[in-house]
Amino acid sequence: MSESQRRRSAARPAPNPGLAPDDPLRAFGERLRKIDGLDDLARSYPGREITVGRQRQQLEFYSDPDRPNAFAMVALEFFLVIAQYYREALPLRLILLLIAGQRAGGRIPLTQDDMAQILDVPRQKINLGMKEIMSHGIVIKLGRGVYQFNPPYSYVAAELVRLSDGSTEYVQVDQADALAELRAAKLPDLVRFPSLQHMREAIDEFRKERAQKRRERRERFEAMTTDKEGDR
């Protein structure tokens, strides 16, 4: 063997049986070996950094015994827009109630009589408030006493349902499936393809109107002040 061949052979690192195979798929077939400590693990993977993170804690949710660990995902942009759009409390209270009343998949089993009783509001006002909310595609009526929250705005993907024998069953409905069902139905485009843009535009128009009214009041006040000073 020539001198150059000996140098090339010596430059190659010795095989390390502790290293994982080059093909990551082969790693699933390898037998796991016990790690006695982090130092032992670090020596098996030279040149790599090893970090240990904090143990992940279980998420906490305030829940009712009849609906343990049920929670809704709500778009923050949706909250921001409705907080600016609605100037009266009842539509916002209704929306919060509808969010809280969702089951897995976004269905809301609440009649308007139920809503009136929970919010302590006359049934007629509930009816008007629901018509206003539904006109923006926020909620869809599926039948008597059954509504559906539009999935991009608020959605309950899963919940633990308590059964009659006291046990619990995990129920999950993917948002994509709920959207596909919604878009397959013959519904207005604002429901099938929801958008908050019309509400944003209405907010801008309302602000322009209020700014114009403030200018007009200021101009009237300045004119009255000028007239009084001229009479002196």
mmCIF file of C-alpha atoms in Angstrom:
data_model
loop_
_atom_site.group_PDB
_atom_site.id
_atom_site.type_symbol
_atom_site.label_atom_id
_atom_site.label_comp_id
_atom_site.label_asym_id
_atom_site.label_seq_id
_atom_site.Cartn_x
_atom_site.Cartn_y
_atom_site.Cartn_z
ATOM 1 C CA MET A 1 0.000 0.000 0.000
ATOM 2 C CA SER A 2 1.354 3.398 -0.978
ATOM 3 C CA GLU A 3 1.887 6.276 1.494
ATOM 4 C CA SER A 4 -1.046 8.260 0.029
ATOM 5 C CA GLN A 5 -3.382 5.247 0.369
ATOM 6 C CA ARG A 6 -2.331 4.791 4.027
ATOM 7 C CA ARG A 7 -3.086 8.484 4.743
ATOM 8 C CA ARG A 8 -6.560 8.238 3.168
ATOM 9 C CA SER A 9 -7.363 5.114 5.164
ATOM 10 C CA ALA A 10 -6.223 6.710 8.413
ATOM 11 C CA ALA A 11 -8.366 9.815 7.788
ATOM 12 C CA ARG A 12 -11.588 7.833 7.799
ATOM 13 C CA PRO A 13 -13.388 7.821 11.189
ATOM 14 C CA ALA A 14 -13.775 4.466 12.812
ATOM 15 C CA PRO A 15 -17.321 3.074 12.596
ATOM 16 C CA ASN A 16 -19.364 3.793 15.693
ATOM 17 C CA PRO A 17 -21.995 1.087 16.308
ATOM 18 C CA GLY A 18 -23.759 3.428 18.754
ATOM 19 C CA LEU A 19 -24.725 5.896 16.038
ATOM 20 C CA ALA A 20 -28.099 5.650 14.389
ATOM 21 C CA PRO A 21 -28.034 4.283 10.791
ATOM 22 C CA ASP A 22 -27.837 6.807 7.962
ATOM 23 C CA ASP A 23 -31.259 5.788 6.687
ATOM 24 C CA PRO A 24 -33.824 7.131 9.220
ATOM 25 C CA LEU A 25 -36.366 4.493 8.173
ATOM 26 C CA ARG A 26 -33.984 1.736 9.317
ATOM 27 C CA ALA A 27 -33.937 3.239 12.800
ATOM 28 C CA PHE A 28 -37.455 1.913 13.452
ATOM 29 C CA GLY A 29 -36.174 -1.631 13.117
ATOM 30 C CA GLU A 30 -33.238 -1.185 15.500
ATOM 31 C CA ARG A 31 -33.448 -2.447 19.062
ATOM 32 C CA LEU A 32 -33.598 0.328 21.649
ATOM 33 C CA ARG A 33 -30.706 0.443 24.074
ATOM 34 C CA LYS A 34 -30.717 1.708 27.614
ATOM 35 C CA ILE A 35 -29.257 5.169 28.295
ATOM 36 C CA ASP A 36 -27.673 5.372 31.728
ATOM 37 C CA GLY A 37 -27.079 9.114 31.636
ATOM 38 C CA LEU A 38 -26.834 12.177 29.425
ATOM 39 C CA ASP A 39 -23.052 11.851 29.235
ATOM 40 C CA ASP A 40 -23.432 8.372 27.805
ATOM 41 C CA LEU A 41 -25.943 9.700 25.268
ATOM 42 C CA ALA A 42 -23.674 12.613 24.300
ATOM 43 C CA ARG A 43 -20.697 10.325 23.692
ATOM 44 C CA SER A 44 -22.831 8.260 21.299
ATOM 45 C CA TYR A 45 -23.535 11.316 19.145
ATOM 46 C CA PRO A 46 -20.346 13.397 18.926
ATOM 47 C CA GLY A 47 -20.728 16.848 17.426
ATOM 48 C CA ARG A 48 -24.418 17.126 18.311
ATOM 49 C CA GLU A 49 -25.999 19.320 20.973
ATOM 50 C CA ILE A 50 -28.335 17.631 23.423
ATOM 51 C CA THR A 51 -30.909 19.622 25.362
ATOM 52 C CA VAL A 52 -33.548 18.548 27.842
ATOM 53 C CA GLY A 53 -36.720 20.599 28.024
ATOM 54 C CA ARG A 54 -39.176 20.984 30.845
ATOM 55 C CA GLN A 55 -41.809 18.286 31.139
ATOM 56 C CA ARG A 56 -44.966 19.463 29.408
ATOM 57 C CA GLN A 57 -47.807 20.047 31.813
ATOM 58 C CA GLN A 58 -51.372 19.026 31.053
ATOM 59 C CA LEU A 59 -53.538 21.869 29.796
ATOM 60 C CA GLU A 60 -56.117 23.114 32.258
ATOM 61 C CA PHE A 61 -59.684 24.005 31.305
ATOM 62 C CA TYR A 62 -62.526 25.084 33.503
ATOM 63 C CA SER A 63 -65.256 22.591 32.667
ATOM 64 C CA ASP A 64 -68.624 21.387 33.839
ATOM 65 C CA PRO A 65 -69.049 17.798 35.119
ATOM 66 C CA ASP A 66 -71.483 17.123 32.260
ATOM 67 C CA ARG A 67 -69.004 18.430 29.658
ATOM 68 C CA PRO A 68 -65.484 17.756 30.958
ATOM 69 C CA ASN A 69 -62.591 19.377 29.076
ATOM 70 C CA ALA A 70 -64.755 20.842 26.311
ATOM 71 C CA PHE A 71 -63.420 24.074 24.842
ATOM 72 C CA ALA A 72 -63.859 26.184 21.712
ATOM 73 C CA MET A 73 -61.284 27.546 19.297
ATOM 74 C CA VAL A 74 -62.252 31.118 18.398
ATOM 75 C CA ALA A 75 -60.584 33.346 15.795
ATOM 76 C CA LEU A 76 -59.117 36.425 17.496
ATOM 77 C CA GLU A 77 -59.835 38.495 14.381
ATOM 78 C CA PHE A 78 -63.497 37.520 14.712
ATOM 79 C CA PHE A 79 -63.559 38.741 18.326
ATOM 80 C CA LEU A 80 -61.839 41.982 17.329
ATOM 81 C CA VAL A 81 -64.314 42.748 14.531
ATOM 82 C CA ILE A 82 -67.531 41.971 16.442
ATOM 83 C CA ALA A 83 -66.295 43.990 19.436
ATOM 84 C CA GLN A 84 -66.065 47.014 17.125
ATOM 85 C CA TYR A 85 -69.129 46.292 14.994
ATOM 86 C CA TYR A 86 -71.829 45.627 17.595
ATOM 87 C CA ARG A 87 -72.753 48.710 19.618
ATOM 88 C CA GLU A 88 -75.358 46.909 21.716
ATOM 89 C CA ALA A 89 -74.731 44.276 24.351
ATOM 90 C CA LEU A 90 -77.319 41.665 23.321
ATOM 91 C CA PRO A 91 -75.703 40.481 20.045
ATOM 92 C CA LEU A 92 -72.362 40.083 21.822
ATOM 93 C CA ARG A 93 -74.007 38.235 24.726
ATOM 94 C CA LEU A 94 -75.760 35.940 22.255
ATOM 95 C CA ILE A 95 -72.531 35.194 20.398
ATOM 96 C CA LEU A 96 -70.768 34.323 23.662
ATOM 97 C CA LEU A 97 -73.665 32.055 24.630
ATOM 98 C CA LEU A 98 -73.567 30.341 21.228
ATOM 99 C CA ILE A 99 -69.823 29.778 21.572
ATOM 100 C CA ALA A 100 -70.346 28.249 25.017
ATOM 101 C CA GLY A 101 -73.244 26.101 23.805
ATOM 102 C CA GLN A 102 -71.316 24.301 21.072
ATOM 103 C CA ARG A 103 -70.803 20.568 21.023
ATOM 104 C CA ALA A 104 -68.083 18.725 19.120
ATOM 105 C CA GLY A 105 -68.433 19.745 15.478
ATOM 106 C CA GLY A 106 -69.848 23.188 16.240
ATOM 107 C CA ARG A 107 -73.512 22.180 16.627
ATOM 108 C CA ILE A 108 -75.482 24.282 19.146
ATOM 109 C CA PRO A 109 -78.522 22.505 20.653
ATOM 110 C CA LEU A 110 -80.271 25.617 22.019
ATOM 111 C CA THR A 111 -83.778 26.868 21.350
ATOM 112 C CA GLN A 112 -84.531 30.582 21.465
ATOM 113 C CA ASP A 113 -86.583 29.915 24.588
ATOM 114 C CA ASP A 114 -83.438 28.438 26.174
ATOM 115 C CA MET A 115 -81.440 31.511 25.168
ATOM 116 C CA ALA A 116 -84.101 33.858 26.562
ATOM 117 C CA GLN A 117 -84.128 31.991 29.862
ATOM 118 C CA ILE A 118 -80.326 31.856 30.189
ATOM 119 C CA LEU A 119 -79.795 35.526 29.321
ATOM 120 C CA ASP A 120 -82.982 36.699 31.085
ATOM 121 C CA VAL A 121 -84.092 38.557 27.946
ATOM 122 C CA PRO A 122 -87.546 38.605 26.271
ATOM 123 C CA ARG A 123 -87.958 35.961 23.566
ATOM 124 C CA GLN A 124 -88.786 38.616 20.948
ATOM 125 C CA LYS A 125 -85.420 40.336 21.481
ATOM 126 C CA ILE A 126 -83.640 36.993 21.181
ATOM 127 C CA ASN A 127 -85.351 36.400 17.844
ATOM 128 C CA LEU A 128 -84.275 39.807 16.506
ATOM 129 C CA GLY A 129 -80.729 39.355 17.813
ATOM 130 C CA MET A 130 -80.394 35.917 16.198
ATOM 131 C CA LYS A 131 -81.656 37.236 12.858
ATOM 132 C CA GLU A 132 -78.997 39.965 13.014
ATOM 133 C CA ILE A 133 -76.231 37.483 13.822
ATOM 134 C CA MET A 134 -77.317 34.987 11.167
ATOM 135 C CA SER A 135 -77.503 37.720 8.523
ATOM 136 C CA HIS A 136 -73.709 37.988 8.726
ATOM 137 C CA GLY A 137 -73.136 34.249 8.286
ATOM 138 C CA ILE A 138 -71.847 33.836 11.839
ATOM 139 C CA VAL A 139 -74.376 31.169 12.784
ATOM 140 C CA ILE A 140 -76.521 28.902 10.609
ATOM 141 C CA LYS A 141 -79.884 27.464 11.635
ATOM 142 C CA LEU A 142 -80.057 23.738 10.907
ATOM 143 C CA GLY A 143 -83.485 23.058 12.389
ATOM 144 C CA ARG A 144 -85.709 23.875 15.319
ATOM 145 C CA GLY A 145 -83.478 24.443 18.309
ATOM 146 C CA VAL A 146 -80.290 23.425 16.454
ATOM 147 C CA TYR A 147 -77.750 25.922 15.140
ATOM 148 C CA GLN A 148 -74.243 25.625 13.718
ATOM 149 C CA PHE A 149 -71.432 28.070 14.385
ATOM 150 C CA ASN A 150 -69.535 28.885 11.209
ATOM 151 C CA PRO A 151 -66.323 26.850 11.692
ATOM 152 C CA PRO A 152 -63.759 29.552 10.743
ATOM 153 C CA TYR A 153 -65.153 31.865 13.450
ATOM 154 C CA SER A 154 -65.565 29.450 16.355
ATOM 155 C CA TYR A 155 -65.313 25.689 16.533
ATOM 156 C CA VAL A 156 -65.348 22.890 19.083
ATOM 157 C CA ALA A 157 -63.214 20.158 17.570
ATOM 158 C CA ALA A 158 -63.473 17.611 20.375
ATOM 159 C CA GLU A 159 -64.922 17.001 23.793
ATOM 160 C CA LEU A 160 -65.294 14.335 26.426
ATOM 161 C CA VAL A 161 -68.964 13.390 26.629
ATOM 162 C CA ARG A 162 -70.223 11.871 29.864
ATOM 163 C CA LEU A 163 -72.391 8.807 29.185
ATOM 164 C CA SER A 164 -75.393 7.626 31.183
ATOM 165 C CA ASP A 165 -73.331 4.953 32.972
ATOM 166 C CA GLY A 166 -70.927 7.618 34.285
ATOM 167 C CA SER A 167 -68.093 6.847 31.851
ATOM 168 C CA THR A 168 -66.766 9.346 29.317
ATOM 169 C CA GLU A 169 -66.365 9.052 25.568
ATOM 170 C CA TYR A 170 -63.989 11.175 23.469
ATOM 171 C CA VAL A 171 -65.768 12.685 20.470
ATOM 172 C CA GLN A 172 -63.818 14.466 17.740
ATOM 173 C CA VAL A 173 -65.010 16.125 14.513
ATOM 174 C CA ASP A 174 -62.391 17.634 12.205
ATOM 175 C CA GLN A 175 -62.998 21.234 11.144
ATOM 176 C CA ALA A 176 -62.235 20.316 7.524
ATOM 177 C CA ASP A 177 -65.118 17.810 7.546
ATOM 178 C CA ALA A 178 -67.510 20.396 9.004
ATOM 179 C CA LEU A 179 -66.466 22.930 6.354
ATOM 180 C CA ALA A 180 -66.850 20.406 3.548
ATOM 181 C CA GLU A 181 -70.382 19.588 4.701
ATOM 182 C CA LEU A 182 -71.224 23.279 4.946
ATOM 183 C CA ARG A 183 -69.898 24.088 1.480
ATOM 184 C CA ALA A 184 -71.743 21.190 -0.109
ATOM 185 C CA ALA A 185 -75.096 22.593 1.058
ATOM 186 C CA LYS A 186 -77.153 25.186 -0.821
ATOM 187 C CA LEU A 187 -76.416 28.142 1.415
ATOM 188 C CA PRO A 188 -75.565 31.825 0.816
ATOM 189 C CA ASP A 189 -71.951 32.476 -0.175
ATOM 190 C CA LEU A 190 -71.438 34.491 3.018
ATOM 191 C CA VAL A 191 -72.150 31.281 4.954
ATOM 192 C CA ARG A 192 -70.291 28.846 2.701
ATOM 193 C CA PHE A 193 -67.285 31.139 2.260
ATOM 194 C CA PRO A 194 -67.426 33.451 5.298
ATOM 195 C CA SER A 195 -65.761 36.850 5.298
ATOM 196 C CA LEU A 196 -65.583 39.646 7.841
ATOM 197 C CA GLN A 197 -64.752 42.234 5.187
ATOM 198 C CA HIS A 198 -68.282 43.663 4.972
ATOM 199 C CA MET A 199 -68.273 44.214 8.740
ATOM 200 C CA ARG A 200 -64.861 45.896 8.575
ATOM 201 C CA GLU A 201 -66.157 48.228 5.852
ATOM 202 C CA ALA A 202 -69.238 49.028 7.941
ATOM 203 C CA ILE A 203 -66.996 49.859 10.914
ATOM 204 C CA ASP A 204 -64.960 52.263 8.752
ATOM 205 C CA GLU A 205 -68.121 53.957 7.453
ATOM 206 C CA PHE A 206 -69.521 54.323 10.954
ATOM 207 C CA ARG A 207 -66.288 55.898 12.164
ATOM 208 C CA LYS A 208 -66.291 58.341 9.230
ATOM 209 C CA GLU A 209 -69.884 59.340 10.047
ATOM 210 C CA ARG A 210 -69.040 59.897 13.705
ATOM 211 C CA ALA A 211 -65.969 61.939 12.774
ATOM 212 C CA GLN A 212 -68.118 64.083 10.406
ATOM 213 C CA LYS A 213 -70.698 64.673 13.144
ATOM 214 C CA ARG A 214 -67.954 65.696 15.579
ATOM 215 C CA ARG A 215 -66.606 68.171 13.028
ATOM 216 C CA GLU A 216 -70.068 69.618 12.469
ATOM 217 C CA ARG A 217 -70.658 70.016 16.224
ATOM 218 C CA ARG A 218 -67.266 71.667 16.631
ATOM 219 C CA GLU A 219 -67.970 74.061 13.765
ATOM 220 C CA ARG A 220 -71.390 74.971 15.197
ATOM 221 C CA PHE A 221 -69.836 75.583 18.609
ATOM 222 C CA GLU A 222 -67.101 77.760 17.105
ATOM 223 C CA ALA A 223 -69.705 79.713 15.105
ATOM 224 C CA MET A 224 -71.840 80.276 18.216
ATOM 225 C CA THR A 225 -68.765 81.417 20.160
ATOM 226 C CA THR A 226 -67.843 83.860 17.387
ATOM 227 C CA ASP A 227 -71.406 85.276 17.280
ATOM 228 C CA LYS A 228 -71.448 85.846 21.039
ATOM 229 C CA GLU A 229 -68.102 87.625 20.935
ATOM 230 C CA GLY A 230 -69.393 89.832 18.087
ATOM 231 C CA ASP A 231 -72.453 90.866 20.124
ATOM 232 C CA ARG A 232 -70.295 92.157 22.968
#
